[in-house]
Amino acid sequence: MSESMPPASPGDHRTVLLRGGEVHSPADPFATAMVVERGHVAWVGSEGAVDAFASGVDEVVDLEGALVTPAFVDAHVHTTATGFALTGLDLSSAASLAEAAELIRTHAAARPEDRILIGHGWDASRWPERRPLTRAELDELTGGRPLYLTRIDVHSAVVTTALLDLVPGIRDLDGFHDGQRPLTGDAHHAVRAAAFAAVSPLQRTEAQRAARLRAASLGIGTLHECGGPQISSEEDFTGLLDLAREEAGPRVVGYWADLDVERARALGALGAAGDLFADGSLGSHTACLHEPYADHAGHSGSAHLDAAAIALHVVACTEAGLQAGFHAIGDAAVAAVVEGVRAAAEKLGLARIRAARHRVEHVEMLTPETIAAFAELGLTASVQPAFDALWGGEEGMYADRLGAERARTLNPYAALLRAGVPLAFGSDSPVTPLDPWGTVRAAAFHRTPEHRISARAAFTAHTRGGWRAVGRDDAGTLVPGAPADYAVWRTEELVVQAPDDRVARWSTDPRSGTPGLPDLSPGVDLPVCLRTVVYGQTVFVRPND
């Protein structure tokens, strides 16, 4: 494995026995206890055999009926931006332009010392006014201070005049719109760079700590940070990796989205991958499509990389021993990635390409042909089921952008699994919140029934799938020898979902021989995380529990 992989050393050398609960383990579907030694799982089994271990351990934890599962892996996160959304200006709850304006005014008044105001989460497609705030309105709301405010998909932004003044030549860049429309493309990247450059190191570190704490509180043990020169900064990226090495919390695996492979390696990235943009997003009309948008006549989005550039990058990464990866959402962008990776396979051999486990982020618009190509080329689909929960359905944003017929083809998780394509689940936070059980639910109850997968398959994609996506096949399950990354949950009775094409059926029959999971049916309360452990080290304990 690459030297950029976080060290596999345990954080705690004590031997711990957990007993009196339910342990989700393929080693024993009826397990009620587990022994952790030197940061790894040493034994999993039933209560009847526990007493043989009790005298030789440093600590005994009475689970009191709680469920123990592998810790989740969020395979696509923007950690600092997530922290700013948690600690700063978050407009994701705003139901109208007026509500958003009031949140901005209140936040600006509460932070008089900040050099720059940063916010996230507006979505004008959900507002009655169907438009974002204009630059003139933002200038008035902030008293003329610099403000950077991203749309929920983070592919466009509205800003104040004071922020534009920090970017020489901004009005000549592609994607600049003077006051009435959000900035996209190069103009957006330029203002984002200026905004994050104005953030103090203390603000940045506080945001990173807040994001890691939130992740730990949700049972997330590993974050795949998707940074890059068009997304954050080198200082932000290396600062986060350093923080994760120095302070307890979820581990961070870094991806740096740069065509400069050696630069990615020098920064400590596992791959020159992640959000290396082949296109943009559907919400911002920048995802690259074969056919025009339904609500933007004649416009088919933007292609940022062609197949030739993709092939060169995949070859360079493969030869350097790093993962390649791309952000691709529209069907034309996904097709370009497939064409480029196939060309790389023709040059280096299919076996080398498959062994490298290159990955593609989002991949929302797939066809049977591109799904088959993903399986052939060994590409991991790093996907976000919460996107469908938020924007899918007959009246969602996808249907607005693409029309109902095309929208129904999006995010076909069942077809990917049937073809043998590895899945890794993530949130793309702050685009959608860190919410692992909600993510599993979204995949199991996809708005388009034929795309649903079992809760068990979804849970695997959000645990073991994230480890496989970074080249580790020995983690993400609670079996002897695996890293002791686990979470303890308060939940109701465990069930086993039986997959069915028409309806999700559930069973509590222990004779199924399959480890149970919480009931994730819509409307049922999701499990509550009581404790999160990473390599045997406790990184979160719920207060008063």
XYZ file of C-alpha atoms in Angstrom:
545
model
C 0.000 0.000 0.000
C 1.143 3.559 -0.588
C 3.196 5.249 2.100
C 0.451 7.897 2.183
C -1.972 5.533 3.880
C -2.475 6.527 7.546
C -0.347 4.374 9.857
C -1.909 1.137 11.038
C -0.680 1.462 14.607
C -3.221 1.007 17.404
C -4.026 3.953 19.604
C -4.503 1.910 22.771
C -2.510 -1.139 23.931
C -5.070 -2.277 26.526
C -7.127 -5.431 26.155
C -10.865 -4.715 26.328
C -13.781 -7.131 26.596
C -17.185 -5.956 25.388
C -20.067 -8.180 26.476
C -23.815 -8.254 26.936
C -24.844 -6.798 23.591
C -25.130 -7.638 19.915
C -21.964 -7.709 17.788
C -22.466 -7.401 14.042
C -19.908 -9.853 12.714
C -19.780 -12.274 9.776
C -17.610 -14.490 12.000
C -20.626 -15.259 14.215
C -24.144 -14.030 13.400
C -25.153 -14.620 17.021
C -22.172 -12.879 18.650
C -22.787 -10.976 21.856
C -19.198 -10.230 22.890
C -15.883 -9.108 21.459
C -12.270 -8.836 22.694
C -10.049 -6.015 21.450
C -6.288 -6.286 21.909
C -3.595 -3.855 20.737
C -6.043 -1.998 18.536
C -7.337 -5.068 16.702
C -10.226 -7.469 17.097
C -8.896 -10.537 18.898
C -12.066 -12.598 19.366
C -15.789 -12.496 18.595
C -18.267 -14.923 20.093
C -21.177 -15.671 22.380
C -21.772 -14.888 26.048
C -21.233 -18.499 27.046
C -17.537 -18.327 26.225
C -16.864 -14.871 27.651
C -15.819 -15.872 31.161
C -12.702 -17.548 29.791
C -11.434 -14.076 28.780
C -12.698 -11.949 31.652
C -9.764 -12.407 34.026
C -7.104 -11.517 31.470
C -8.382 -8.174 30.211
C -7.702 -4.617 31.312
C -11.309 -3.444 30.988
C -14.745 -5.012 30.738
C -17.470 -2.995 29.020
C -21.071 -3.996 29.718
C -22.921 -3.163 26.507
C -26.314 -3.376 28.247
C -27.911 -4.704 25.083
C -26.342 -2.172 22.710
C -25.330 -3.005 19.150
C -21.664 -3.012 18.078
C -20.905 -2.532 14.372
C -17.852 -1.665 12.330
C -17.310 2.089 12.276
C -18.559 3.788 9.144
C -16.298 5.117 6.416
C -17.435 8.313 4.686
C -15.782 7.992 1.292
C -16.177 11.603 0.131
C -15.885 14.580 2.473
C -14.703 18.187 2.366
C -13.684 18.436 5.999
C -12.943 22.123 6.449
C -16.022 23.215 4.518
C -18.053 20.791 6.634
C -16.657 22.407 9.759
C -17.546 25.885 8.528
C -21.100 24.724 7.825
C -21.289 23.307 11.360
C -19.860 26.339 13.114
C -20.854 29.147 10.772
C -23.465 30.146 8.241
C -25.560 27.171 7.090
C -28.477 27.957 4.770
C -29.557 24.366 4.112
C -32.626 24.827 6.321
C -33.748 28.074 4.664
C -37.138 27.567 2.993
C -37.217 30.894 1.173
C -35.053 33.741 -0.011
C -36.291 35.842 2.911
C -35.271 33.191 5.461
C -31.837 32.962 3.876
C -31.450 36.729 4.006
C -32.288 36.822 7.704
C -29.777 34.069 8.479
C -27.066 35.986 6.635
C -27.889 39.254 8.407
C -27.859 37.575 11.834
C -24.594 35.732 11.180
C -22.834 38.869 9.943
C -23.919 40.792 13.034
C -22.708 38.006 15.325
C -19.217 37.784 13.749
C -17.927 41.385 13.590
C -14.267 40.340 13.899
C -14.167 37.805 11.050
C -12.140 38.992 8.064
C -14.436 37.042 5.774
C -17.834 35.429 6.129
C -18.230 31.928 4.709
C -21.519 30.129 4.267
C -23.030 27.193 2.481
C -26.189 25.381 1.556
C -28.585 27.673 -0.326
C -30.795 25.951 -2.886
C -32.993 28.329 -4.866
C -34.696 25.405 -6.620
C -36.508 24.767 -3.305
C -37.494 28.413 -2.675
C -40.790 29.996 -3.826
C -38.797 32.840 -5.403
C -36.768 30.348 -7.515
C -33.752 32.652 -7.534
C -30.646 33.194 -5.403
C -29.745 36.394 -3.611
C -28.173 39.017 -5.843
C -24.816 40.634 -5.173
C -26.516 43.942 -4.317
C -28.708 42.221 -1.750
C -25.712 40.450 -0.215
C -23.751 43.705 -0.016
C -26.571 45.243 1.982
C -26.998 42.235 4.274
C -23.283 42.096 5.170
C -22.578 45.811 5.363
C -20.172 45.511 2.472
C -17.940 42.802 3.975
C -16.475 39.897 1.986
C -18.896 36.943 1.817
C -18.524 33.625 0.017
C -21.751 31.629 -0.101
C -21.874 28.310 -1.938
C -24.890 26.646 -3.468
C -25.699 23.302 -1.853
C -23.775 21.383 -4.550
C -20.665 23.605 -4.039
C -20.345 24.078 -7.820
C -21.483 27.682 -7.846
C -21.540 30.566 -5.404
C -22.889 34.037 -4.779
C -20.496 36.604 -3.326
C -20.282 40.216 -2.266
C -18.502 42.994 -4.125
C -15.859 43.136 -1.400
C -14.842 39.546 -2.178
C -14.715 40.206 -5.924
C -12.359 43.108 -5.181
C -9.878 40.586 -3.718
C -9.592 38.744 -7.063
C -7.870 40.772 -9.821
C -9.225 39.978 -13.263
C -12.247 38.098 -11.941
C -14.605 39.710 -14.448
C -12.625 38.269 -17.356
C -12.817 34.668 -16.173
C -15.127 32.010 -17.564
C -18.209 31.624 -15.393
C -18.355 35.254 -14.187
C -21.866 36.711 -14.079
C -22.259 40.298 -12.978
C -24.532 40.382 -9.985
C -27.661 38.462 -10.968
C -26.443 34.873 -11.415
C -24.097 32.687 -9.340
C -20.447 32.378 -10.294
C -19.441 29.088 -11.904
C -16.344 27.565 -13.515
C -13.034 29.406 -13.329
C -14.599 32.474 -11.724
C -16.003 30.366 -8.910
C -12.681 28.599 -8.350
C -10.902 31.950 -8.171
C -13.228 33.449 -5.554
C -13.150 30.225 -3.552
C -9.354 30.369 -3.453
C -9.463 33.991 -2.320
C -12.084 33.246 0.323
C -10.197 30.364 1.898
C -6.914 32.278 1.708
C -8.520 34.946 3.876
C -9.449 32.450 6.588
C -7.069 32.449 9.527
C -5.199 29.239 10.445
C -7.069 29.213 13.760
C -10.468 29.406 12.033
C -9.449 26.590 9.705
C -8.253 24.300 12.499
C -11.374 24.963 14.558
C -13.511 23.998 11.567
C -11.539 20.789 11.006
C -11.871 19.810 14.652
C -15.608 20.469 14.566
C -16.047 18.278 11.496
C -14.038 15.383 12.915
C -15.944 15.572 16.204
C -19.270 15.493 14.381
C -18.107 12.509 12.343
C -17.004 10.649 15.482
C -20.345 11.369 17.156
C -22.069 9.609 14.247
C -19.986 6.445 14.376
C -17.702 7.425 11.506
C -14.161 6.138 11.969
C -12.619 7.181 8.647
C -13.019 10.174 6.334
C -11.836 10.335 2.737
C -10.846 13.977 2.327
C -11.322 15.168 -1.241
C -9.122 18.219 -1.603
C -7.437 19.857 -4.541
C -6.165 23.133 -5.961
C -9.667 24.074 -7.185
C -11.323 23.029 -3.927
C -9.217 24.060 -0.951
C -5.504 24.786 -0.581
C -2.318 22.871 0.057
C -2.130 24.354 3.551
C -5.669 23.240 4.294
C -4.971 19.716 3.034
C -1.678 19.137 4.803
C -2.958 20.838 7.954
C -5.866 18.409 8.104
C -3.630 15.364 7.602
C -1.306 16.635 10.339
C -4.231 17.260 12.700
C -5.554 13.735 12.149
C -2.148 12.272 12.970
C -1.704 14.387 16.091
C -5.180 14.382 17.657
C -7.583 11.571 18.453
C -10.532 11.242 16.131
C -11.515 9.679 12.845
C -8.553 8.906 10.605
C -8.311 10.937 7.405
C -7.311 9.472 4.044
C -6.323 12.271 1.701
C -7.050 12.587 -2.012
C -5.619 15.535 -3.928
C -7.417 16.299 -7.209
C -4.483 17.345 -9.364
C -3.119 16.285 -12.754
C 0.327 16.797 -11.184
C 0.810 13.307 -9.798
C 4.086 14.043 -8.038
C 2.566 17.062 -6.304
C -0.219 14.866 -4.946
C 2.340 12.385 -3.651
C 4.416 15.150 -2.044
C 1.371 16.428 -0.161
C 0.748 13.003 1.369
C -2.213 12.004 -0.787
C -3.177 8.407 -1.417
C -4.234 9.379 -4.914
C -4.327 12.209 -7.418
C -8.049 11.692 -7.330
C -11.305 12.688 -5.709
C -12.848 15.815 -7.162
C -10.673 15.987 -10.259
C -13.436 17.518 -12.310
C -14.525 15.867 -15.537
C -17.661 18.024 -15.268
C -19.729 19.976 -12.740
C -23.123 19.372 -11.124
C -26.726 18.992 -12.202
C -27.990 21.642 -9.806
C -25.695 24.272 -11.292
C -26.344 23.121 -14.905
C -22.638 22.248 -15.269
C -22.746 18.426 -15.338
C -21.821 17.365 -18.878
C -24.695 15.665 -20.715
C -25.195 13.960 -24.059
C -28.553 15.727 -24.439
C -29.397 19.290 -23.288
C -30.970 20.136 -19.950
C -34.755 20.083 -19.898
C -34.883 23.464 -18.140
C -31.994 25.143 -19.991
C -32.614 24.801 -23.714
C -29.546 24.181 -25.833
C -27.216 23.845 -22.832
C -25.493 20.519 -22.088
C -23.110 21.483 -19.292
C -19.338 21.740 -19.261
C -16.607 19.197 -19.979
C -13.392 19.873 -18.070
C -11.381 16.805 -19.132
C -11.500 14.825 -22.356
C -10.749 11.117 -22.748
C -7.162 11.767 -23.851
C -6.357 13.797 -20.713
C -8.058 11.186 -18.542
C -6.006 8.394 -20.139
C -2.732 10.265 -19.556
C -3.611 10.814 -15.903
C -4.598 7.193 -15.298
C -1.360 5.999 -16.868
C 0.711 8.431 -14.781
C -1.016 7.452 -11.533
C -0.803 3.740 -12.231
C 2.899 3.936 -12.996
C 3.459 6.033 -9.850
C 1.597 3.568 -7.637
C -1.176 6.057 -6.782
C -4.901 5.917 -7.312
C -6.428 7.980 -10.082
C -9.956 9.229 -9.784
C -12.394 11.704 -11.237
C -15.553 13.620 -10.423
C -18.083 12.657 -13.102
C -21.850 13.153 -12.873
C -23.324 13.660 -16.343
C -23.570 10.793 -18.832
C -21.132 12.447 -21.242
C -18.562 12.943 -18.481
C -18.922 9.342 -17.280
C -18.494 8.126 -20.850
C -15.301 10.204 -21.214
C -13.891 8.670 -18.025
C -14.651 5.164 -19.268
C -13.058 5.893 -22.637
C -9.952 7.333 -20.991
C -9.498 4.495 -18.493
C -9.987 1.927 -21.257
C -7.280 3.649 -23.308
C -4.967 3.462 -20.284
C -5.735 -0.251 -19.971
C -4.800 -0.769 -23.614
C -1.437 0.851 -22.900
C -0.595 -0.742 -19.534
C -2.701 -3.874 -19.537
C -6.084 -4.474 -17.962
C -4.636 -6.319 -14.961
C -2.555 -3.313 -13.866
C -5.503 -0.955 -14.180
C -7.783 -3.234 -12.193
C -5.159 -3.759 -9.494
C -4.791 0.018 -9.014
C -8.461 0.349 -7.935
C -9.014 3.712 -9.546
C -12.245 5.386 -8.492
C -14.921 7.706 -9.831
C -16.932 10.052 -7.613
C -20.711 10.535 -7.872
C -21.324 8.764 -11.248
C -25.011 9.598 -11.193
C -25.891 9.190 -14.887
C -24.921 5.698 -16.000
C -25.986 3.466 -18.869
C -25.818 -0.337 -19.086
C -22.692 0.108 -21.228
C -20.849 2.341 -18.755
C -21.864 0.107 -15.837
C -20.378 -2.888 -17.656
C -17.219 -0.896 -18.325
C -16.851 -0.013 -14.634
C -16.977 -3.721 -13.801
C -14.505 -4.605 -16.556
C -11.998 -1.910 -15.568
C -12.269 -2.496 -11.802
C -13.428 1.051 -11.102
C -14.881 1.846 -7.689
C -18.091 3.883 -7.743
C -17.864 6.351 -4.861
C -21.484 7.450 -4.550
C -23.815 9.496 -2.356
C -27.281 7.978 -1.813
C -28.462 11.085 0.037
C -28.399 12.895 -3.311
C -31.352 10.798 -4.435
C -33.157 11.328 -1.136
C -32.743 15.095 -1.507
C -33.169 15.635 -5.254
C -34.804 12.493 -6.655
C -38.450 11.715 -7.259
C -41.006 12.889 -9.794
C -40.958 16.485 -8.532
C -37.337 16.802 -7.407
C -34.482 18.832 -8.801
C -33.329 15.964 -11.042
C -36.711 15.913 -12.775
C -36.568 19.699 -13.201
C -33.125 19.544 -14.782
C -33.508 16.405 -16.885
C -37.192 15.615 -17.220
C -38.844 12.762 -15.342
C -37.770 9.995 -17.733
C -34.056 10.729 -17.574
C -34.261 11.501 -13.865
C -35.534 7.980 -13.163
C -32.279 6.513 -14.505
C -30.058 8.272 -11.951
C -28.022 6.539 -9.249
C -28.717 2.923 -10.290
C -27.155 1.172 -7.305
C -28.839 -2.191 -7.876
C -27.530 -2.389 -11.437
C -24.011 -1.510 -10.264
C -24.061 -4.263 -7.656
C -25.466 -6.822 -10.090
C -22.593 -6.045 -12.462
C -20.012 -6.499 -9.685
C -18.968 -2.848 -9.419
C -17.479 -2.041 -5.968
C -19.491 0.632 -4.138
C -18.199 3.048 -1.500
C -20.723 5.343 0.179
C -20.140 8.914 1.284
C -21.919 12.180 1.915
C -19.941 14.768 -0.082
C -20.418 16.819 3.092
C -21.256 19.675 3.327
C -23.315 19.047 0.161
C -25.375 16.594 2.222
C -24.772 16.150 5.954
C -22.653 13.487 7.603
C -25.364 10.889 8.277
C -24.285 7.275 7.773
C -27.454 5.455 8.831
C -29.482 7.950 6.814
C -27.257 7.158 3.839
C -27.870 3.417 4.225
C -31.609 4.109 4.461
C -31.501 6.276 1.322
C -29.949 3.447 -0.687
C -32.343 0.811 0.674
C -35.354 3.049 -0.021
C -34.202 4.755 -3.209
C -36.916 6.963 -4.715
C -36.781 4.794 -7.841
C -37.648 1.272 -6.625
C -35.625 -0.625 -9.244
C -32.450 1.057 -8.000
C -32.863 -0.043 -4.358
C -30.381 -2.377 -2.726
C -30.669 -4.333 0.506
C -29.828 -2.632 3.765
C -27.094 -5.211 4.236
C -25.477 -4.328 0.891
C -25.786 -0.626 1.653
C -24.262 -1.079 5.105
C -21.360 -2.985 3.561
C -20.776 -0.207 1.034
C -20.568 2.313 3.888
C -18.171 0.231 5.983
C -16.060 -2.356 4.193
C -16.607 -0.628 0.847
C -14.804 2.481 2.046
C -11.799 0.430 3.126
C -11.695 -1.463 -0.152
C -11.771 1.867 -1.967
C -8.389 2.719 -0.411
C -6.948 -0.705 -1.159
C -7.570 -2.454 2.176
C -9.392 -5.790 2.153
C -8.619 -6.653 5.792
C -10.805 -4.031 7.467
C -14.384 -2.842 7.803
C -15.705 -5.997 9.471
C -15.482 -7.188 13.054
C -13.483 -10.383 12.631
C -10.282 -11.497 14.392
C -7.287 -9.629 13.031
C -9.217 -6.634 11.700
C -8.521 -3.115 12.971
C -10.716 -2.367 15.990
C -12.732 0.401 14.361
C -16.212 0.100 15.782
C -19.210 2.016 17.040
C -21.695 1.197 19.794
C -25.357 2.025 19.138
C -28.588 2.356 21.061
C -31.272 0.935 18.801
C -34.433 -1.137 18.751
C -34.780 -4.789 17.780
C -32.509 -5.947 14.997
C -33.983 -7.288 11.777
C -32.823 -8.972 8.595
C -34.068 -7.465 5.362
C -35.030 -9.902 2.620
C -34.503 -8.203 -0.760
C -37.555 -8.152 -2.997
C -38.107 -6.307 -6.255
C -41.427 -4.873 -5.097
C -41.143 -4.262 -1.358
C -38.610 -4.429 1.456
C -39.495 -7.350 3.727
C -38.049 -7.677 7.212
C -37.468 -10.630 9.531
C -36.438 -11.027 13.140
C -35.985 -14.788 12.810
C -32.506 -15.709 14.149
C -32.540 -18.854 12.031
C -31.657 -16.681 9.027
C -28.033 -16.951 10.128
C -27.418 -13.380 8.968
C -26.292 -10.643 11.369
C -29.176 -8.281 11.994
C -29.270 -4.545 11.416
C -31.515 -1.827 12.823
C -34.886 -1.348 11.148
C -34.256 1.515 8.710
C -37.803 1.820 7.380
C -38.808 5.426 6.659
C -40.160 7.100 9.776
C -38.369 4.789 12.205
C -35.844 6.489 14.492
C -32.249 5.923 13.420
C -29.716 4.408 15.868
C -27.968 6.720 18.323
C -24.188 6.475 18.604
C -22.990 5.882 22.166
C -19.279 5.355 21.517
C -16.857 5.408 18.574
C -13.498 3.647 18.637
C -10.670 3.942 16.081
C -7.830 1.396 16.263
C -8.854 0.585 19.817
C -8.817 4.232 20.919
C -12.094 5.789 22.043
C -12.654 8.991 20.059
C -16.229 9.721 21.130
C -18.461 8.940 24.107
C -21.977 10.306 24.208
C -22.423 12.484 27.309
C -24.427 10.886 30.130
C -24.300 7.465 28.485
